[in-house]
Amino acid sequence: MRQLSALDAQFLAFETDTNVANVAGLSILEGPISREELLSLVEERSELVPPLRQRIMRVPFNLDHPYWVQDDTLDLDYHVRELALPAPGTDRQLAAQVARLHARRLDRRHPLWEMYLIHGLKDGRTALYTKLHHAAIDGMGGADVLAAFMDLEPNPRPRPRPAPAEPELAPETAQMLLRTAARLAANPAHLLRFLAEAAPYLDEIPLISRIPGAGTVSRVTRRLARELGISDGQVVPELPKLVVPRTPFNGPVSAHRRFAFVELPLDEVKKVKNAFGVTVNDVVMTLAATAVRRWLVAHDALPEDPLVAGVPFSLRGVEGTEPGNQVTLMITSLDTHIDDPRERLFAVRDSMQRIKDRFSLSPARWLRHLSESMPAALTGLAERAAFGLAAQTSPPVNLLISNVPGPQIPLYICGRRLLAQYPVSVVTDASGGLNITALSYNGQVAIGIIADRTMVPDIWKLPTHLRDSLDELMSLT
């Protein structure tokens, strides 16, 4: 058995009917796949992916974080589902179906995942939508889960099955309560550690960074730590004070979503990268900034100040290889206020370089430490209250943008070639009603855009804006 970390448990705690913590991948495959083929593959590979065979076990009265326990009666008929699009099976029909599926909460009585085989796409293609709960995996972990079902060739040799694991016994109530008592006793120490370790970095914590004096406290604390010899002496780059402007996609989200997707040629992205001496990530961030800027201009809603984006950073390799979420969130200026595309690219590059320099010297652990400092019994109430307050008053960010590198070789599922792999992420009251996530695969940058249905009713304008943004930068090379 394994107890959820405080951060993993947060993704369970903040869920409501409208704030849903599902992360997913949409795979587009060449040719048809039968449900029987898919069931056979999932049954064979599921032992390689522990989250698929674990369910949540709650501690009495929610006094502590839940446990993952082995589900020995895994019902694949429940988890693997099948549906078909009506003719003609367009990308927009597929995206609308994915949006409906993505908005549904996962049943916590079962392992927290579902897989949908979707037939009826144009040109004989098949789609596979795989949804997991953010409490079980982060973005990089989700990519690892999907990779377990993919092969390097159409007809691979059977993979060796792992040795049977010792059966895991669910924790007894008395055992859970003893652990709960120990955790409660440690909470004051966790809180003190958070306060001590967070003080030098208050300027990078959303919401807290905007409290008057937070930046001054951070600077003074870092200087004192260097002078007293209790830090490594490195000068941590200053972060600018960011004001989060209001946009049409900020505020309380609804229970409904819209989804759109687009592929952009990776070689063109790299051509822009090389021409301007920036990174692929800088280009992707700039494309997102330009697309959002154009959408805001079209809606007569472009703020004078730059937008503020939340950018997830993986802590894998920094925090070890523990299962679950190894992620933090950094905030950066998106520079949507700059009209000139070349200047906008360089401004985004500079903004991203600041947070990367900061992260390389002091990986942002505040999210994990803040989670650990909260008593488990209060976490859900506190998170839901904070999300509601942020949505109604002052959001910490305008939107989330993420870019995940992927394999640059063809992959196969059930012998069918994987044509594209689109990420499908999360929108919440606090993070904004728009999320743009990119994943590179086999020469393409596949971008999945998820949004609140009411806030962004014309979501398919954004793929067009992304294509036009890349064309604009290409014309400057």
Coordinates of C-alpha atoms in Angstrom, one line a residue:
M1 CA 0.0 0.0 0.0
R2 CA 1.1 3.6 -0.6
Q3 CA -0.3 6.7 0.8
L4 CA -1.0 9.6 -1.5
S5 CA 1.4 12.5 -1.0
A6 CA -0.1 15.8 0.2
L7 CA 0.2 17.2 -3.4
D8 CA -1.5 14.1 -4.9
A9 CA -4.3 14.4 -2.4
Q10 CA -4.8 18.1 -3.3
F11 CA -5.9 17.1 -6.8
L12 CA -8.6 15.0 -5.2
A13 CA -9.5 17.7 -2.6
F14 CA -10.2 20.6 -4.9
E15 CA -12.6 18.7 -7.2
T16 CA -16.1 19.9 -7.4
D17 CA -18.9 19.5 -10.0
T18 CA -17.1 22.2 -12.1
N19 CA -13.4 21.9 -11.1
V20 CA -12.4 18.4 -12.5
A21 CA -8.9 17.1 -12.3
N22 CA -8.7 14.8 -15.3
V23 CA -5.7 14.6 -17.6
A24 CA -5.9 12.7 -20.9
G25 CA -4.4 11.9 -24.2
L26 CA -6.1 11.6 -27.6
S27 CA -4.4 9.2 -29.9
I28 CA -5.3 9.2 -33.6
L29 CA -4.5 5.8 -35.3
E30 CA -4.2 4.7 -38.8
G31 CA -6.9 2.1 -39.5
P32 CA -9.5 0.3 -37.4
I33 CA -9.0 -1.4 -34.0
S34 CA -11.5 -3.8 -32.5
R35 CA -12.5 -3.6 -28.8
E36 CA -11.3 -7.1 -28.4
E37 CA -7.8 -6.2 -29.6
L38 CA -7.7 -3.2 -27.3
L39 CA -8.9 -5.2 -24.3
S40 CA -6.2 -7.8 -24.9
L41 CA -3.5 -5.1 -25.1
V42 CA -4.7 -3.4 -21.9
E43 CA -4.9 -6.7 -20.0
E44 CA -1.4 -7.6 -21.1
R45 CA 0.2 -4.2 -20.3
S46 CA -1.8 -3.0 -17.3
E47 CA 0.5 -4.8 -14.9
L48 CA 3.3 -2.4 -16.2
V49 CA 1.2 0.6 -15.1
P50 CA 0.4 0.5 -11.3
P51 CA -2.1 3.4 -11.4
L52 CA -4.4 1.3 -13.6
R53 CA -4.8 -1.4 -10.9
Q54 CA -5.1 0.8 -7.8
R55 CA -8.1 2.5 -6.3
I56 CA -8.5 5.1 -3.5
M57 CA -9.1 4.0 0.1
R58 CA -10.2 6.8 2.3
V59 CA -9.1 7.3 5.9
P60 CA -12.0 7.4 8.4
F61 CA -13.6 10.9 8.6
N62 CA -11.0 12.1 6.0
L63 CA -8.6 12.8 8.8
D64 CA -5.6 12.0 6.6
H65 CA -4.7 11.6 3.0
P66 CA -6.1 8.5 1.3
Y67 CA -4.2 5.3 0.3
W68 CA -3.7 3.6 -3.0
V69 CA -4.7 0.0 -2.6
Q70 CA -4.5 -2.9 -5.1
D71 CA -7.8 -3.6 -7.0
D72 CA -7.7 -7.3 -7.5
T73 CA -11.1 -7.3 -9.3
L74 CA -10.1 -4.9 -12.0
D75 CA -13.1 -4.7 -14.4
L76 CA -11.8 -4.0 -17.8
D77 CA -15.3 -4.0 -19.3
Y78 CA -16.0 -1.0 -17.1
H79 CA -12.8 0.9 -17.9
V80 CA -12.5 0.2 -21.6
R81 CA -15.5 1.6 -23.5
E82 CA -16.5 2.0 -27.1
L83 CA -18.4 4.5 -29.2
A84 CA -18.8 5.8 -32.7
L85 CA -19.1 9.3 -34.2
P86 CA -22.0 10.0 -36.6
A87 CA -21.1 10.6 -40.2
P88 CA -19.0 12.3 -41.5
G89 CA -16.7 11.9 -38.5
T90 CA -14.9 15.2 -38.6
D91 CA -12.2 16.5 -36.2
R92 CA -14.7 18.9 -34.7
Q93 CA -17.2 16.1 -34.0
L94 CA -14.3 14.2 -32.4
A95 CA -13.3 17.2 -30.3
A96 CA -16.8 17.8 -29.1
Q97 CA -17.1 14.2 -28.0
V98 CA -13.7 14.4 -26.1
A99 CA -14.9 17.6 -24.4
R100 CA -18.0 15.8 -23.1
L101 CA -16.0 12.9 -21.9
H102 CA -13.3 15.0 -20.3
A103 CA -15.7 17.0 -18.2
R104 CA -17.1 13.9 -16.4
R105 CA -15.6 13.1 -13.0
L106 CA -14.1 9.7 -12.5
D107 CA -15.8 7.3 -10.1
R108 CA -13.6 7.0 -7.0
R109 CA -14.9 3.6 -6.2
H110 CA -12.8 2.3 -9.1
P111 CA -9.3 2.8 -10.3
L112 CA -9.2 6.4 -11.6
W113 CA -9.0 5.9 -15.3
E114 CA -11.1 5.3 -18.4
M115 CA -10.3 4.5 -22.0
Y116 CA -12.6 5.1 -25.0
L117 CA -12.2 3.5 -28.4
I118 CA -13.8 5.9 -30.9
H119 CA -14.8 4.7 -34.3
G120 CA -16.3 6.6 -37.3
L121 CA -13.5 9.1 -38.0
K122 CA -13.0 10.2 -41.6
D123 CA -10.4 8.4 -43.7
G124 CA -10.8 5.1 -41.8
R125 CA -8.9 6.4 -38.7
T126 CA -9.6 5.4 -35.2
A127 CA -9.2 7.5 -32.0
L128 CA -8.3 6.4 -28.5
Y129 CA -9.1 8.7 -25.6
T130 CA -7.4 7.8 -22.4
K131 CA -8.3 9.7 -19.2
L132 CA -6.6 9.4 -15.8
H133 CA -7.0 11.4 -12.6
H134 CA -4.3 14.0 -11.8
A135 CA -4.0 12.5 -8.3
A136 CA -2.4 9.5 -9.9
I137 CA -0.1 11.1 -12.5
D138 CA 1.3 14.4 -13.7
G139 CA 1.9 15.3 -17.4
M140 CA 5.2 13.4 -17.7
G141 CA 3.7 10.4 -15.8
G142 CA 0.7 10.4 -18.2
A143 CA 3.1 10.2 -21.1
D144 CA 4.7 7.2 -19.5
V145 CA 1.3 5.5 -19.0
L146 CA 0.4 6.0 -22.7
A147 CA 3.9 4.7 -23.7
A148 CA 3.2 1.4 -22.0
F149 CA 0.6 0.7 -24.7
M150 CA 2.8 1.8 -27.6
D151 CA 5.3 -0.2 -29.6
L152 CA 8.2 0.7 -31.9
E153 CA 7.0 -1.7 -34.6
P154 CA 3.6 -2.9 -35.9
N155 CA 4.2 -6.5 -34.7
P156 CA 6.5 -6.5 -31.7
R157 CA 7.5 -9.6 -29.7
P158 CA 5.4 -10.1 -26.6
R159 CA 6.8 -8.2 -23.7
P160 CA 7.9 -10.2 -20.7
R161 CA 5.4 -10.2 -18.0
P162 CA 6.6 -8.8 -14.7
A163 CA 7.1 -11.3 -11.9
P164 CA 3.9 -11.6 -9.8
A165 CA 4.0 -9.1 -7.0
E166 CA 3.3 -9.9 -3.4
P167 CA -0.4 -9.3 -2.7
E168 CA -0.8 -5.9 -1.0
L169 CA -3.0 -5.9 2.0
A170 CA -5.2 -2.9 2.6
P171 CA -4.3 -1.0 5.7
E172 CA -6.4 -1.7 8.8
T173 CA -8.3 1.1 10.3
A174 CA -6.2 1.2 13.5
Q175 CA -3.0 1.3 11.4
M176 CA -4.3 4.2 9.4
L177 CA -5.4 6.1 12.5
L178 CA -1.9 5.6 14.1
R179 CA -0.3 7.1 10.9
T180 CA -2.8 9.9 11.0
A181 CA -1.9 10.8 14.5
A182 CA 1.8 10.8 13.6
R183 CA 1.1 13.1 10.6
L184 CA -1.0 15.5 12.7
A185 CA 1.8 15.7 15.2
A186 CA 4.2 16.6 12.4
N187 CA 2.0 19.3 10.8
P188 CA 3.3 22.2 12.9
A189 CA 6.8 21.2 11.9
H190 CA 5.8 21.0 8.2
L191 CA 4.2 24.5 8.5
L192 CA 7.3 25.9 10.1
R193 CA 9.5 24.4 7.4
F194 CA 7.2 25.8 4.7
L195 CA 7.4 29.3 6.3
A196 CA 11.2 29.1 6.7
E197 CA 11.8 27.7 3.2
A198 CA 9.2 29.8 1.5
A199 CA 10.2 33.2 2.8
P200 CA 13.1 33.7 0.3
Y201 CA 10.8 32.7 -2.6
L202 CA 7.4 34.4 -1.8
D203 CA 7.8 36.2 -5.1
E204 CA 7.3 33.0 -7.1
I205 CA 4.1 31.8 -5.3
P206 CA 0.9 32.7 -7.1
L207 CA -1.4 35.0 -5.0
I208 CA 1.1 35.3 -2.2
S209 CA 3.6 37.1 -4.5
R210 CA 1.1 39.9 -5.1
I211 CA 0.7 40.7 -1.4
P212 CA 2.3 44.1 -0.7
G213 CA 5.8 43.6 0.7
A214 CA 6.1 39.9 -0.4
G215 CA 8.9 40.7 -2.9
T216 CA 10.8 42.8 -0.3
V217 CA 10.6 40.0 2.2
S218 CA 12.0 37.6 -0.4
R219 CA 14.9 39.8 -1.3
V220 CA 15.8 40.6 2.3
T221 CA 15.6 37.0 3.4
R222 CA 17.8 35.8 0.5
R223 CA 20.4 38.5 1.2
L224 CA 20.5 37.6 4.9
A225 CA 20.8 33.9 4.1
R226 CA 23.9 34.7 1.9
E227 CA 25.4 37.0 4.5
L228 CA 24.9 34.5 7.3
G229 CA 26.3 31.7 5.2
I230 CA 23.1 29.5 5.4
S231 CA 22.6 29.5 1.6
D232 CA 24.9 28.4 -1.2
G233 CA 25.8 32.0 -1.9
Q234 CA 24.3 32.0 -5.4
V235 CA 22.4 35.1 -6.4
V236 CA 18.9 34.1 -7.3
P237 CA 17.5 36.1 -10.3
E238 CA 14.7 38.6 -9.4
L239 CA 11.3 38.0 -10.7
P240 CA 9.2 40.9 -11.9
K241 CA 6.0 41.8 -10.1
L242 CA 3.2 40.5 -12.3
V243 CA -0.3 42.0 -12.4
V244 CA -2.9 39.5 -13.6
P245 CA -5.4 41.3 -15.8
R246 CA -9.0 40.3 -16.2
T247 CA -9.9 38.4 -19.4
P248 CA -13.1 36.7 -20.7
F249 CA -11.6 33.3 -19.6
N250 CA -11.0 34.1 -16.0
G251 CA -13.7 33.6 -13.3
P252 CA -15.6 30.6 -12.0
V253 CA -15.6 27.8 -14.6
S254 CA -18.7 25.8 -15.5
A255 CA -19.2 22.0 -15.6
H256 CA -18.8 22.0 -19.4
R257 CA -15.8 22.1 -21.7
R258 CA -14.8 22.7 -25.3
F259 CA -11.7 21.1 -26.9
A260 CA -9.8 21.8 -30.1
F261 CA -6.5 20.5 -31.5
V262 CA -4.0 21.3 -34.2
E263 CA -0.6 20.0 -35.5
L264 CA 2.3 22.3 -36.5
P265 CA 5.4 21.1 -38.3
L266 CA 8.3 20.7 -35.9
D267 CA 10.8 21.6 -38.6
E268 CA 9.2 25.0 -39.0
V269 CA 9.3 25.6 -35.3
K270 CA 12.9 24.6 -35.3
K271 CA 13.6 26.9 -38.2
V272 CA 12.2 29.9 -36.2
K273 CA 14.2 28.7 -33.2
N274 CA 17.5 28.7 -35.2
A275 CA 16.8 31.9 -37.0
F276 CA 16.3 33.9 -33.8
G277 CA 18.5 32.0 -31.4
V278 CA 15.8 30.9 -29.0
T279 CA 14.5 27.5 -27.9
V280 CA 11.6 25.4 -29.1
N281 CA 9.8 26.1 -25.9
D282 CA 10.2 29.8 -26.5
V283 CA 8.6 29.5 -29.9
V284 CA 5.7 27.4 -28.6
M285 CA 5.1 29.9 -25.8
T286 CA 5.2 32.7 -28.3
L287 CA 2.7 30.9 -30.6
A288 CA 0.4 30.6 -27.7
A289 CA 0.8 34.2 -26.7
T290 CA 0.1 35.4 -30.3
A291 CA -2.9 33.1 -30.7
V292 CA -4.4 34.3 -27.4
R293 CA -3.6 37.9 -28.3
R294 CA -5.5 37.6 -31.6
W295 CA -8.4 36.0 -29.9
L296 CA -8.6 38.8 -27.3
V297 CA -8.3 41.5 -30.0
A298 CA -11.2 39.8 -31.9
H299 CA -13.3 40.0 -28.7
D300 CA -12.3 43.6 -28.0
A301 CA -10.8 42.3 -24.7
L302 CA -7.0 42.7 -25.0
P303 CA -5.7 44.1 -21.6
E304 CA -3.0 46.8 -21.7
D305 CA -0.9 44.7 -19.3
P306 CA 0.6 41.3 -20.4
L307 CA -1.2 38.2 -19.5
V308 CA 0.3 36.0 -16.8
A309 CA 0.7 32.3 -17.6
G310 CA 1.2 29.4 -15.3
V311 CA 3.9 27.1 -16.6
P312 CA 4.2 23.6 -15.1
F313 CA 7.8 22.4 -14.4
S314 CA 8.6 18.8 -13.9
L315 CA 10.6 17.9 -10.8
R316 CA 11.4 14.4 -12.0
G317 CA 15.1 13.9 -11.6
V318 CA 15.2 16.8 -9.0
E319 CA 12.9 15.3 -6.4
G320 CA 13.7 11.6 -7.1
T321 CA 11.6 9.0 -8.8
E322 CA 8.7 8.8 -6.5
P323 CA 5.3 7.9 -8.1
G324 CA 2.6 10.4 -8.4
N325 CA 2.9 14.1 -9.0
Q326 CA 6.5 15.5 -9.3
V327 CA 5.5 18.9 -10.6
T328 CA 5.5 22.5 -9.6
L329 CA 4.1 25.7 -11.2
M330 CA 6.1 28.8 -12.1
I331 CA 4.5 32.0 -13.3
T332 CA 5.7 34.2 -16.2
S333 CA 4.7 37.2 -18.3
L334 CA 3.1 36.1 -21.6
D335 CA 3.8 39.5 -23.3
T336 CA 0.5 39.7 -25.2
H337 CA 0.6 43.5 -25.0
I338 CA 3.5 43.7 -27.6
D339 CA 2.2 44.3 -31.1
D340 CA 5.4 43.4 -33.0
P341 CA 5.8 39.6 -33.4
R342 CA 9.6 39.7 -33.4
E343 CA 9.7 41.8 -30.2
R344 CA 7.0 39.5 -28.7
L345 CA 9.2 36.5 -29.3
F346 CA 12.2 38.1 -27.6
A347 CA 10.1 39.3 -24.7
V348 CA 8.8 35.8 -24.2
R349 CA 12.3 34.4 -24.4
D350 CA 13.5 36.8 -21.7
S351 CA 10.5 36.0 -19.5
M352 CA 11.1 32.3 -19.8
Q353 CA 14.8 32.6 -19.3
R354 CA 14.2 34.4 -16.0
I355 CA 12.1 31.6 -14.5
K356 CA 14.4 28.9 -15.9
D357 CA 17.4 30.6 -14.3
R358 CA 15.5 30.8 -11.1
F359 CA 14.3 27.2 -11.3
S360 CA 17.8 25.9 -12.0
L361 CA 19.2 27.5 -8.8
S362 CA 16.2 26.8 -6.6
P363 CA 13.6 24.4 -7.9
A364 CA 10.2 25.6 -6.8
R365 CA 9.1 23.2 -4.1
W366 CA 6.6 25.6 -2.6
L367 CA 3.6 23.7 -4.0
R368 CA 4.7 20.4 -2.3
H369 CA 5.7 22.1 1.0
L370 CA 2.5 24.1 1.2
S371 CA 0.5 20.9 0.6
E372 CA 2.4 19.1 3.4
S373 CA 1.8 22.0 5.8
M374 CA -2.0 21.7 5.7
P375 CA -3.8 19.3 7.9
A376 CA -5.4 16.7 5.7
A377 CA -8.9 17.1 7.2
L378 CA -8.9 20.8 6.2
T379 CA -7.2 20.5 2.8
G380 CA -10.4 20.1 0.8
L381 CA -12.3 22.9 2.5
A382 CA -9.3 25.3 2.2
E383 CA -8.6 24.5 -1.4
R384 CA -12.2 24.9 -2.6
A385 CA -12.5 28.1 -0.7
A386 CA -9.2 29.4 -2.2
F387 CA -10.3 28.4 -5.7
G388 CA -13.6 30.2 -5.3
L389 CA -12.0 33.3 -3.8
A390 CA -9.4 33.5 -6.6
A391 CA -12.1 33.1 -9.3
Q392 CA -14.3 35.8 -7.8
T393 CA -11.6 38.3 -6.9
S394 CA -8.1 38.0 -8.2
P395 CA -6.9 35.0 -10.2
P396 CA -3.3 33.9 -9.7
V397 CA -2.8 33.3 -13.5
N398 CA -4.8 33.9 -16.6
L399 CA -4.2 30.5 -18.2
L400 CA -1.9 27.5 -18.2
I401 CA 0.6 26.7 -21.0
S402 CA 2.7 23.5 -21.1
N403 CA 5.1 22.0 -23.6
V404 CA 6.1 18.4 -23.3
P405 CA 8.8 16.9 -25.5
G406 CA 7.9 13.5 -27.0
P407 CA 9.5 10.8 -29.2
Q408 CA 10.5 11.6 -32.7
I409 CA 9.9 8.2 -34.2
P410 CA 6.7 6.4 -35.4
L411 CA 4.9 4.4 -32.7
Y412 CA 2.1 1.8 -32.9
I413 CA -0.9 0.7 -30.9
C414 CA -2.4 -2.7 -31.6
G415 CA -0.3 -2.8 -34.8
R416 CA -1.8 0.5 -36.1
R417 CA 0.4 3.5 -36.6
L418 CA 0.0 6.4 -34.2
L419 CA -0.6 9.4 -36.5
A420 CA -0.9 12.1 -33.7
Q421 CA -1.1 12.3 -30.0
Y422 CA -2.9 15.3 -28.5
P423 CA -2.8 16.2 -24.8
V424 CA -6.0 17.1 -23.0
S425 CA -5.4 19.0 -19.7
V426 CA -7.2 20.8 -16.9
V427 CA -9.0 24.1 -16.4
T428 CA -10.1 25.4 -13.0
D429 CA -11.5 28.4 -11.2
A430 CA -7.9 29.4 -10.1
S431 CA -5.9 28.5 -13.2
G432 CA -8.3 30.1 -15.7
G433 CA -10.8 28.7 -18.2
L434 CA -8.1 28.1 -20.9
N435 CA -5.3 25.6 -21.1
I436 CA -2.9 25.1 -24.0
T437 CA -0.7 22.0 -23.9
A438 CA 1.8 20.9 -26.6
L439 CA 3.4 17.6 -27.2
S440 CA 5.9 16.9 -29.9
Y441 CA 5.8 13.6 -31.7
N442 CA 7.4 12.3 -34.9
G443 CA 8.1 15.6 -36.5
Q444 CA 4.9 17.4 -35.4
V445 CA 3.9 19.6 -32.5
A446 CA 0.5 18.4 -31.4
I447 CA -1.4 21.1 -29.4
G448 CA -4.5 20.4 -27.4
I449 CA -6.6 23.3 -26.3
I450 CA -9.2 22.8 -23.5
A451 CA -11.5 25.6 -22.3
D452 CA -14.6 26.4 -20.4
R453 CA -17.5 26.0 -22.8
T454 CA -19.1 29.4 -22.0
M455 CA -15.9 31.4 -21.7
V456 CA -14.4 30.4 -25.1
P457 CA -17.3 29.5 -27.3
D458 CA -15.3 29.8 -30.5
I459 CA -12.4 27.6 -29.5
W460 CA -11.6 26.5 -33.0
K461 CA -10.4 30.1 -33.8
L462 CA -7.3 29.3 -31.7
P463 CA -5.9 26.5 -33.9
T464 CA -6.2 28.9 -36.8
H465 CA -4.5 31.6 -34.8
L466 CA -1.7 29.2 -33.9
R467 CA -1.1 28.3 -37.6
D468 CA -1.1 31.9 -38.6
S469 CA 1.3 32.8 -35.8
L470 CA 3.8 30.3 -37.0
D471 CA 3.4 31.5 -40.6
E472 CA 4.1 35.0 -39.3
L473 CA 7.3 34.0 -37.6
M474 CA 8.4 32.0 -40.6
S475 CA 8.0 35.0 -42.8
L476 CA 10.5 36.9 -40.6
T477 CA 13.2 34.2 -40.9

